[in-house]
mmCIF file of C-alpha atoms in Angstrom:
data_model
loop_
_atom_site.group_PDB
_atom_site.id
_atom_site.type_symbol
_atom_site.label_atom_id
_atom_site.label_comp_id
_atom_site.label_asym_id
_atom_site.label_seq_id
_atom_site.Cartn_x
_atom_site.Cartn_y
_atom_site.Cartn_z
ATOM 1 C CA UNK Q 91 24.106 49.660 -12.270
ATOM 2 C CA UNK Q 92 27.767 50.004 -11.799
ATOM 3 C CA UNK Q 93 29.327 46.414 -11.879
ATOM 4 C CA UNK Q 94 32.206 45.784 -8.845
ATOM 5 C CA UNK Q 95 34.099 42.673 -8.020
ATOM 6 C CA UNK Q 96 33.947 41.259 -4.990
ATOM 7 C CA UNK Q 97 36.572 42.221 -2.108
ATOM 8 C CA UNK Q 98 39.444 39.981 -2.544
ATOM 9 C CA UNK Q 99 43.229 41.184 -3.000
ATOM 10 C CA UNK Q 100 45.537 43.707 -1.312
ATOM 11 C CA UNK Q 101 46.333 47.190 -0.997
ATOM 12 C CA UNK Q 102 48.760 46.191 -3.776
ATOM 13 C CA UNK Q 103 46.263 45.855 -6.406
ATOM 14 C CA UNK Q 104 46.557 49.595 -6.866
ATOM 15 C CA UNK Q 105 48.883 49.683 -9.587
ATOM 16 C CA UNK Q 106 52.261 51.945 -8.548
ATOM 17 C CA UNK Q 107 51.531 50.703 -4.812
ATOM 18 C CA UNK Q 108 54.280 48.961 -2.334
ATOM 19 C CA UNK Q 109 54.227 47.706 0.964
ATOM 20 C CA UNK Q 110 56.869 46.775 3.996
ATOM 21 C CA UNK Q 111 56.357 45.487 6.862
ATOM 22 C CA UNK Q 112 59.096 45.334 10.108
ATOM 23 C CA UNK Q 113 57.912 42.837 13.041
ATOM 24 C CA UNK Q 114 59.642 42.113 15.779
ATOM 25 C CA UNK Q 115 57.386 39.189 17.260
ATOM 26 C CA UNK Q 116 58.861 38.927 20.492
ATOM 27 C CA UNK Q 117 58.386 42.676 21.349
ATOM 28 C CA UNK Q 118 55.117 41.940 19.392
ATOM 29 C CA UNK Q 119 55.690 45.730 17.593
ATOM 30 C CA UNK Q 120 56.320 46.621 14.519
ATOM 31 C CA UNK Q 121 55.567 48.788 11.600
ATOM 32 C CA UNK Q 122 54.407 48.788 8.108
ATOM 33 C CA UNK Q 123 54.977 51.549 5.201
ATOM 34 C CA UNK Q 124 53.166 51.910 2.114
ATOM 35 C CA UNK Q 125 55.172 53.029 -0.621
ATOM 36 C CA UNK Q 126 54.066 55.364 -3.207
ATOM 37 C CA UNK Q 127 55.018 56.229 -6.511
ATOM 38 C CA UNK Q 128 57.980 59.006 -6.946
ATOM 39 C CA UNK Q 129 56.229 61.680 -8.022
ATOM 40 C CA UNK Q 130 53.367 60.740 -5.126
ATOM 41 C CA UNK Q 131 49.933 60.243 -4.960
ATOM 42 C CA UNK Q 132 47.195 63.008 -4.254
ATOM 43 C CA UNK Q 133 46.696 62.100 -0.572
ATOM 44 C CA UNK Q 134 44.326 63.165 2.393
ATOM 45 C CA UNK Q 135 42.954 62.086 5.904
ATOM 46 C CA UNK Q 136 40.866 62.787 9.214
ATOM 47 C CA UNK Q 137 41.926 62.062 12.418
ATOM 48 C CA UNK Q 138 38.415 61.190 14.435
ATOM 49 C CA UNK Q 139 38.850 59.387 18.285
ATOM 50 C CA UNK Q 140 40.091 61.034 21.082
ATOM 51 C CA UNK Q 141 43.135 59.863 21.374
ATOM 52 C CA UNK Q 142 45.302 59.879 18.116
ATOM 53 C CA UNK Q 143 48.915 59.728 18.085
ATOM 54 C CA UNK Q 144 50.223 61.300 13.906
ATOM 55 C CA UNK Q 145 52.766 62.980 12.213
ATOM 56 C CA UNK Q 146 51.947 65.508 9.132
ATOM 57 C CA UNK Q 147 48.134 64.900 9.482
ATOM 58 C CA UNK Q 148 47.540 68.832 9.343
ATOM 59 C CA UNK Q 149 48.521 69.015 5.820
ATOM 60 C CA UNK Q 150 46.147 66.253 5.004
ATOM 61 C CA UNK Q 151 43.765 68.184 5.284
ATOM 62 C CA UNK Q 152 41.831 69.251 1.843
ATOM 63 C CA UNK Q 153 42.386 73.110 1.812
ATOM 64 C CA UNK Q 154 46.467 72.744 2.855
ATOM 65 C CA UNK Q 155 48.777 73.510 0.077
ATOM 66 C CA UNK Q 156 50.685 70.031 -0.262
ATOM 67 C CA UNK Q 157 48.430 67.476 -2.783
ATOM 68 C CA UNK Q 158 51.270 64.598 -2.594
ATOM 69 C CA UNK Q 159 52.591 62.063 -0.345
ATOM 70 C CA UNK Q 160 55.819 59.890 -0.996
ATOM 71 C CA UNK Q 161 55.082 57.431 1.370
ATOM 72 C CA UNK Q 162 52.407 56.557 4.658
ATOM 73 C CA UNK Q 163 53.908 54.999 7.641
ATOM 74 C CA UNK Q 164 51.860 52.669 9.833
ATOM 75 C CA UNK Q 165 53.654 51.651 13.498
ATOM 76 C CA UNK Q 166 53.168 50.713 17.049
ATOM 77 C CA UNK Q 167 55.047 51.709 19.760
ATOM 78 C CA UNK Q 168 52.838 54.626 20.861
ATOM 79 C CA UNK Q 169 53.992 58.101 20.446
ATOM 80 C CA UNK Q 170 57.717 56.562 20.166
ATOM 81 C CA UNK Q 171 56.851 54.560 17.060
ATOM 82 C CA UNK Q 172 56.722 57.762 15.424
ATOM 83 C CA UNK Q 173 60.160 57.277 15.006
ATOM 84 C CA UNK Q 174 59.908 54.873 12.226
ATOM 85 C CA UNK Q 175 59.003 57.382 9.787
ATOM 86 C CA UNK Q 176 61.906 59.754 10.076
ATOM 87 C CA UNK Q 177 63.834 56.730 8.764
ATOM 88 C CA UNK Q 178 61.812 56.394 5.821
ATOM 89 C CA UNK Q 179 62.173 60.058 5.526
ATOM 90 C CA UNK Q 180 65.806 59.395 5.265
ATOM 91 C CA UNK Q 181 65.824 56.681 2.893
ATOM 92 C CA UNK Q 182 63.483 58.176 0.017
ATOM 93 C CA UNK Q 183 65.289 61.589 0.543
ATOM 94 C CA UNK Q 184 68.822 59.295 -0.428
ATOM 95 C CA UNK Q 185 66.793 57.973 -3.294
ATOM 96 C CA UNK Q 186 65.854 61.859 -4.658
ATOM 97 C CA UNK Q 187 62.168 61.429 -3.787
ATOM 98 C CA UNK Q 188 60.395 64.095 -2.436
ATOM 99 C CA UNK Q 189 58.700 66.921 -2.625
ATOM 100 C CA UNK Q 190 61.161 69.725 -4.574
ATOM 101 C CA UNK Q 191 62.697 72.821 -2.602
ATOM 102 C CA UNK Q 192 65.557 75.321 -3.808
ATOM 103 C CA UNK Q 193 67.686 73.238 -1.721
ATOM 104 C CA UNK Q 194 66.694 69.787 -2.186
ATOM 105 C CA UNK Q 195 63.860 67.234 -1.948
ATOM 106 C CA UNK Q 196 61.589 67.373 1.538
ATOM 107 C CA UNK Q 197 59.809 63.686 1.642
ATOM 108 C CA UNK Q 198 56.143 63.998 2.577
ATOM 109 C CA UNK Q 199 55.539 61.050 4.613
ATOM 110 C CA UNK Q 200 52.419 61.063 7.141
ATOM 111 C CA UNK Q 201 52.248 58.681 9.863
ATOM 112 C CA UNK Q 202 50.209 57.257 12.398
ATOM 113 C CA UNK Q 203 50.501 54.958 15.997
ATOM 114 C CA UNK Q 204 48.906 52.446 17.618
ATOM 115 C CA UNK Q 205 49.154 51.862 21.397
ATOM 116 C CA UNK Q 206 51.024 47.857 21.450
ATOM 117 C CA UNK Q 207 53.116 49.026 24.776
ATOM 118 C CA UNK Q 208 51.337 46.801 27.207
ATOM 119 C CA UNK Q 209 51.102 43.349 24.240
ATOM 120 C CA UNK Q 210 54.576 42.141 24.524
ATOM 121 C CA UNK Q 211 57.397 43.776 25.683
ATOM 122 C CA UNK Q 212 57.500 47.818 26.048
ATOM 123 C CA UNK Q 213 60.941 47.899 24.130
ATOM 124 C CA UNK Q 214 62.467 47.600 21.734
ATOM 125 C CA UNK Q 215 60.011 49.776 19.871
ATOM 126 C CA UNK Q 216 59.909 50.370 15.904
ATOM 127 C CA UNK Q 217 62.897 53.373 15.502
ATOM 128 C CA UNK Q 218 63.951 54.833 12.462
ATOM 129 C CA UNK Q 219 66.203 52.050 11.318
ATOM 130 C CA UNK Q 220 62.695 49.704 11.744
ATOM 131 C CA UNK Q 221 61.279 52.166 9.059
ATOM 132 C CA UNK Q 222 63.749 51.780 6.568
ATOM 133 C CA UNK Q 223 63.918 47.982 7.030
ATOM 134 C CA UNK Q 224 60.308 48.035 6.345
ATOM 135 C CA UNK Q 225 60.994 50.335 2.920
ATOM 136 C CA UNK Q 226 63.606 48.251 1.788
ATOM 137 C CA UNK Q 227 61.287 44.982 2.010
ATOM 138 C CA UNK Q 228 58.429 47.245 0.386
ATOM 139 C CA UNK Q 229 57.275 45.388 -2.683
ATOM 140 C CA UNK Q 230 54.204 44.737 -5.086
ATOM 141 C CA UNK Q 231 53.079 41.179 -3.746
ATOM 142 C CA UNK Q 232 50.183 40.765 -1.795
ATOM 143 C CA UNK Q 233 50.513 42.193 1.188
ATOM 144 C CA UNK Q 234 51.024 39.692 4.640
ATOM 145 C CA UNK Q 235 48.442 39.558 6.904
ATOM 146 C CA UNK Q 236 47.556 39.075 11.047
ATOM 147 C CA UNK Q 237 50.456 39.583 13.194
ATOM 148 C CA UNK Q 238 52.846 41.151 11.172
ATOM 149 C CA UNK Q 239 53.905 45.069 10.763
ATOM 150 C CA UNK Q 240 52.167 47.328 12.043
ATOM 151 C CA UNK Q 241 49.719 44.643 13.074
ATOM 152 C CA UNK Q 242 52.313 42.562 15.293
ATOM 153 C CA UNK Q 243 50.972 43.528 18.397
ATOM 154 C CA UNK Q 244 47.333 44.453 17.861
ATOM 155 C CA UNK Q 245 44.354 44.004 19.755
ATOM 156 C CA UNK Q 246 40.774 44.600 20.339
ATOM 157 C CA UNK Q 247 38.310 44.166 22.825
ATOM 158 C CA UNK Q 248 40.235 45.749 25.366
ATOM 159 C CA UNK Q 249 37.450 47.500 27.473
ATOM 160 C CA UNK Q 250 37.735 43.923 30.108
ATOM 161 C CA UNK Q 251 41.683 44.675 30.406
ATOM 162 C CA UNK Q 252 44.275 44.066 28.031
ATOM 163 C CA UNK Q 253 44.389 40.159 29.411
ATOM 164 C CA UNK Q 254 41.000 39.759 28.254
ATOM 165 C CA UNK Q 255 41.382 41.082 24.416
ATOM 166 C CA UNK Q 256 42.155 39.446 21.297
ATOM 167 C CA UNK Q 257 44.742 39.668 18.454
ATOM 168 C CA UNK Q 258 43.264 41.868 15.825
ATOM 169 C CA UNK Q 259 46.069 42.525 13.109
ATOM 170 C CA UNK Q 260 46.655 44.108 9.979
ATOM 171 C CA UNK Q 261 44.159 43.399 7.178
ATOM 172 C CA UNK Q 262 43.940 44.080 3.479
ATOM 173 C CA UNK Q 263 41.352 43.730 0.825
ATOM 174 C CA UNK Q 264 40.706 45.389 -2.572
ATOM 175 C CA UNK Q 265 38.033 45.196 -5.068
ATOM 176 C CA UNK Q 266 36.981 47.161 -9.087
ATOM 177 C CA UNK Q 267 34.422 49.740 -9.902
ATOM 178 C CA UNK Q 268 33.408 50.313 -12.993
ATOM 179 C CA UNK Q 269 37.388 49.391 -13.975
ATOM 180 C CA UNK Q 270 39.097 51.527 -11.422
ATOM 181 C CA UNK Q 271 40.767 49.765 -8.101
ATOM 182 C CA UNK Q 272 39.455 50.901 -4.564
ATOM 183 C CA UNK Q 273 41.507 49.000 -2.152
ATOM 184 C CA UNK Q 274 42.143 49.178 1.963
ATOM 185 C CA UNK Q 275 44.954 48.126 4.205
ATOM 186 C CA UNK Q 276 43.938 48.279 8.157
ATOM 187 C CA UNK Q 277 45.399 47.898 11.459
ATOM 188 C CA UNK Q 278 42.413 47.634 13.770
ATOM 189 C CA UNK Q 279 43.596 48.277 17.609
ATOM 190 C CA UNK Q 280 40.699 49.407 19.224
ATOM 191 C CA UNK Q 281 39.036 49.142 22.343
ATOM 192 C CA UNK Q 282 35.654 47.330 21.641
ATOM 193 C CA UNK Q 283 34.795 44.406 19.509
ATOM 194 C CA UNK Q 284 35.084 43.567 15.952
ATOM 195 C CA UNK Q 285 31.883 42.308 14.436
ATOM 196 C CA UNK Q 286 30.696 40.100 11.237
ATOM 197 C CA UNK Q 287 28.880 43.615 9.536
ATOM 198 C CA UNK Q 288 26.167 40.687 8.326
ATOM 199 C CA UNK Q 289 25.620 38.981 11.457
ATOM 200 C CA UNK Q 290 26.832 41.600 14.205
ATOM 201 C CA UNK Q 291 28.110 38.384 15.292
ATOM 202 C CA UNK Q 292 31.629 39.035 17.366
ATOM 203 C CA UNK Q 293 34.609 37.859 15.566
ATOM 204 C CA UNK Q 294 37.256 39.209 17.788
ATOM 205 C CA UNK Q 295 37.187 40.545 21.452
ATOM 206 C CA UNK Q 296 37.094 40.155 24.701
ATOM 207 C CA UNK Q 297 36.133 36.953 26.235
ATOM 208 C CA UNK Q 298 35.311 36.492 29.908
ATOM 209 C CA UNK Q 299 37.541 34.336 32.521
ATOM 210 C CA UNK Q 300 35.747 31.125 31.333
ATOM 211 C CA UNK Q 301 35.998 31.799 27.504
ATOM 212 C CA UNK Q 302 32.694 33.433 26.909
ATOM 213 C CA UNK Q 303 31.944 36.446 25.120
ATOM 214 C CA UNK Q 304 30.194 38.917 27.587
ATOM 215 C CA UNK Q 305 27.270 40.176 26.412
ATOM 216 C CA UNK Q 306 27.068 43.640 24.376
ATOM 217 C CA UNK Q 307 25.915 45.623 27.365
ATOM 218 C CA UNK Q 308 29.531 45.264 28.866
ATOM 219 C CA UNK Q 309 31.218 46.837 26.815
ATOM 220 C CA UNK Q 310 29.751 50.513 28.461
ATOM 221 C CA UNK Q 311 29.309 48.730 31.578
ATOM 222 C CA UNK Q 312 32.969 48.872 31.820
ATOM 223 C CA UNK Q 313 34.731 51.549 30.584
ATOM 224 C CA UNK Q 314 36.979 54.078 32.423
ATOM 225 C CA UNK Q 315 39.337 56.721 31.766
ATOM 226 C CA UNK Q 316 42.298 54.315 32.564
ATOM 227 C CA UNK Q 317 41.533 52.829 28.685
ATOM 228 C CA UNK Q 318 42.209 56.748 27.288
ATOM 229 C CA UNK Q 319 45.278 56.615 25.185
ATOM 230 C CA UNK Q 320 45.733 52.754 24.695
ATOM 231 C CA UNK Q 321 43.138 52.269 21.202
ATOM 232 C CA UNK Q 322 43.067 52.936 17.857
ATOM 233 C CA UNK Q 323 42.222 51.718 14.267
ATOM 234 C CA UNK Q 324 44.268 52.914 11.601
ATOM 235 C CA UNK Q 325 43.306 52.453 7.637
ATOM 236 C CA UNK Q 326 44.940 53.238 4.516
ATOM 237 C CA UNK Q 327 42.305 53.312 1.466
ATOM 238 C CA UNK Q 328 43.537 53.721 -2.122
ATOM 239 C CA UNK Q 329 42.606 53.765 -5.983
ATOM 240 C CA UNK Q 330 44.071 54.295 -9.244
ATOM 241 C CA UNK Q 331 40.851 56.188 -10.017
ATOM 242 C CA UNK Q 332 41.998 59.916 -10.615
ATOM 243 C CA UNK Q 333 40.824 62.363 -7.649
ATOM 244 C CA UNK Q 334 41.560 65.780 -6.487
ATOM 245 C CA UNK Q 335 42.848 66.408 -2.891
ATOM 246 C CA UNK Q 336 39.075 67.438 -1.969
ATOM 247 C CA UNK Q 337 38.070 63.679 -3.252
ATOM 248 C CA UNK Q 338 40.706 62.269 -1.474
ATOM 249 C CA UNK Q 339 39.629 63.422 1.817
ATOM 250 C CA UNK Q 340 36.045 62.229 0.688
ATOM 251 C CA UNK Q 341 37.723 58.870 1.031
ATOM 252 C CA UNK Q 342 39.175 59.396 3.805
ATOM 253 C CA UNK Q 343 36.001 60.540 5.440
ATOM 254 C CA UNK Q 344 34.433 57.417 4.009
ATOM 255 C CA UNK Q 345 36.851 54.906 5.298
ATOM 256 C CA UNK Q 346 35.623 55.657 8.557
ATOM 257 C CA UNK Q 347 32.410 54.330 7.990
ATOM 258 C CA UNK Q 348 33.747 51.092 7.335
ATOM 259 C CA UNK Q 349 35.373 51.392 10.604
ATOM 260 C CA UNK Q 350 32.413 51.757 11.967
ATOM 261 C CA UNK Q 351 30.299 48.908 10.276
ATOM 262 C CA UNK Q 352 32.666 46.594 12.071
ATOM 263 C CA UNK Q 353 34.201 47.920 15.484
ATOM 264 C CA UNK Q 354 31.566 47.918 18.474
ATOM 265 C CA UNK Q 355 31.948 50.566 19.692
ATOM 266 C CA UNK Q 356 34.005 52.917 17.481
ATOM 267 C CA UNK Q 357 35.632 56.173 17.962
ATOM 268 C CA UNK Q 358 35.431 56.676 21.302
ATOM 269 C CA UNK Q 359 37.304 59.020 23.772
ATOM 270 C CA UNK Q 360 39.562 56.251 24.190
ATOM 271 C CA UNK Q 361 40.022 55.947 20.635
ATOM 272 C CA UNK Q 362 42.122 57.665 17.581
ATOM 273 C CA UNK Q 363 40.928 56.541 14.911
ATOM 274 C CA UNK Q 364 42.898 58.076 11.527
ATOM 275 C CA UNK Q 365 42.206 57.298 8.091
ATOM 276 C CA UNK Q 366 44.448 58.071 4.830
ATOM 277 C CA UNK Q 367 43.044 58.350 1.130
ATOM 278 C CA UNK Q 368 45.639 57.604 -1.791
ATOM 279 C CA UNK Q 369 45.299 58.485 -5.276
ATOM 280 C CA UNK Q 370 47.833 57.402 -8.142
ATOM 281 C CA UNK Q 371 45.608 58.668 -10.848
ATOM 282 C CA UNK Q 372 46.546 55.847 -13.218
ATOM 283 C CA UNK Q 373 43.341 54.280 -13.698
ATOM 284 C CA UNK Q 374 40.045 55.538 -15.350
ATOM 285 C CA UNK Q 375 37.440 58.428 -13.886
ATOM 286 C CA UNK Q 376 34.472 56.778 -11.841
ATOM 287 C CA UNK Q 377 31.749 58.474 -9.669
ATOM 288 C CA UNK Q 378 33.287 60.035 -6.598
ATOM 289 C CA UNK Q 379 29.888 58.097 -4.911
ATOM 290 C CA UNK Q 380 30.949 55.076 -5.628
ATOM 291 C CA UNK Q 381 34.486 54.776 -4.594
ATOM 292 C CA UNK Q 382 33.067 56.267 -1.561
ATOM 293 C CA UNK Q 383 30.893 53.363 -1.183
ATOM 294 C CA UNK Q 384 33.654 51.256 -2.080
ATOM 295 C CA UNK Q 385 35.736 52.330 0.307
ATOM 296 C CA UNK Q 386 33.318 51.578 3.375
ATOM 297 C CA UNK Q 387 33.184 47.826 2.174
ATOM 298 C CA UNK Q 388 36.687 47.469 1.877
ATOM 299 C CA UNK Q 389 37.470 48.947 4.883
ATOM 300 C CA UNK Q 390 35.102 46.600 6.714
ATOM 301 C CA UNK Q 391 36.538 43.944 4.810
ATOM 302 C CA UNK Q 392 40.099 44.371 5.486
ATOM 303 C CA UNK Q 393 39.626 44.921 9.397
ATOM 304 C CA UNK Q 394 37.801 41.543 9.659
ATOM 305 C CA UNK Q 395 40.450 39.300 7.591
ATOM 306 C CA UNK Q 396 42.890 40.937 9.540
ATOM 307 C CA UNK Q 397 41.332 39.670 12.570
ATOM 308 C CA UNK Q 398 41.040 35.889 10.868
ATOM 309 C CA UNK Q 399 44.416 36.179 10.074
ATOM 310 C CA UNK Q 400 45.822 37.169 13.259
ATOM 311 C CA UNK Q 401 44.001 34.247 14.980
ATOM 312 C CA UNK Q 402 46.117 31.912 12.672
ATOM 313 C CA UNK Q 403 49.219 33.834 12.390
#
């Protein structure tokens, strides 16, 4: 029996790994970029939801010719938060980093939005000098958590209206298989619930006029088209444990089950759900089965303390 640790930690705890956050809290917007190494990490993802708002997501996937990111950006703002990662395009290109061409370095940095718009206030929204505030405050420390980066302006049980959802933030959580590091960082945005994955208990979401949740039935009861567009969870799942581009977007794949496990419903038509996989390839070989198992659990994990954390952030 393979022996694992607990989920506790950050994103961090993959050796090589840095994260930034920029949050502007009145705006409540922001966005949040994890760092890699220079020479990259093997990277994939899947885009899954109806309604997904990327940048360089095509050559994610597994049989595209690119194996390695520089950096992934995480923003709101909608399709105009997009922005933020030409700046960190700019930056790491200024720093050398990036993917080598006869005339010069190309940065490979993917990126993905949620929909924050309606939260706060529709501008400002994160640009490209809000993505290279948020790499130059990239570091190694655990990661911040709740309403912060990406996360600022999050929110989930939406399908009641927007003035009837809760704050939902970014969360983080890591934990060890058999010695390797599998580790998550999530900004959950969706439009249903976010459950205990014990209990099924509701620990963010809508609430009815008097403070009540509404029962589980409402949440088809009341959907329409209008909600298209406005929802989506985005995840970031790493580990040191060596994988090739195929593994990565095993990972990937994976991470959305831990989406799932927690977010009532999940990938809907209104939805976008997009998931990254990270590999540094520092740390030691393990069964691709169990980082894949791994990866649900800290996905799960890091959506929920992101939702605790926004409540007290």
């Amino acid at each position: 029996m393979a022996r694992e640790s607990a989920p506790v930690g950050t994103l961090c705890d993959v050796a090589g790994l840095r994260v930034g956050h920029w949050s502007d809290p009145e705006a409540q917007t922001g966005c949040t970029v994890v760092v890699c190494p220079d020479e990259g990490c093997v990277a994939s993802g899947e885009v899954r939801g109806g309604a997904p708002g990327t940048r360089e997501t095509a050559l994610l996937a597994p049989e595209k010719s690119v194996q390695r990111v520089h950096a992934v950006v995480l923003s709101g703002g909608s399709a105009f938060g997009l922005a933020a990662a030409t700046g960190v395009v700019e930056a790491l290109e200024a720093r050398g980093v990036g993917f080598p061409t006869p005339f010069g370095v190309v940065p490979i940095v993917p990126a993905a939005v949620i929909y924050d718009l309606g939260v706060g206030r529709p501008l400002p929204r994160p640009d490209a000098e809000a993505g290279r505030s948020a790499l130059e405050a990239a570091s190694a420390a655990p990661i911040a958590q709740g309403r912060v980066g990406a996360g600022t302006g999050a929110s989930c049980g939406k399908y009641l209206g927007f003035e009837r959802a809760e704050p939902s933030g970014l969360g983080s959580a890591a934990r060890t298989v058999q010695g390797a590091v599998v580790a998550a960082l999530s900004v959950a945005n969706p439009v249903g619930d976010l459950v205990d994955p014990s209990t099924g208990a509701v620990v963010a979401g809508a609430r009815l006029a008097d403070g009540r949740r509404p029962p589980p039935e409402r949440r088809l009861e009341t959907f329409t088209d209008a909600l298209a567009g406005t929802n989506t969870t985005l995840v970031v799942v790493a580990t040191d444990a060596p994988l090739s581009k195929t593994e990565a977007y095993v990972l990937a794949q994976s991470a959305h089950v831990g989406i799932a496990r927690v977010t009532r419903p999940s990938h809907t038509p209104s939805d976008g759900d997009t998931t990254f996989a990270l590999s540094t390839g520092r740390g030691p070989k393990v069964p691709l089965t169990l980082l894949a198992v791994a990866a649900q659990e800290v996905v799960a994990e890091a959506i929920v303390r992101g939702a605790a954390a926004a409540r007290v952030s």
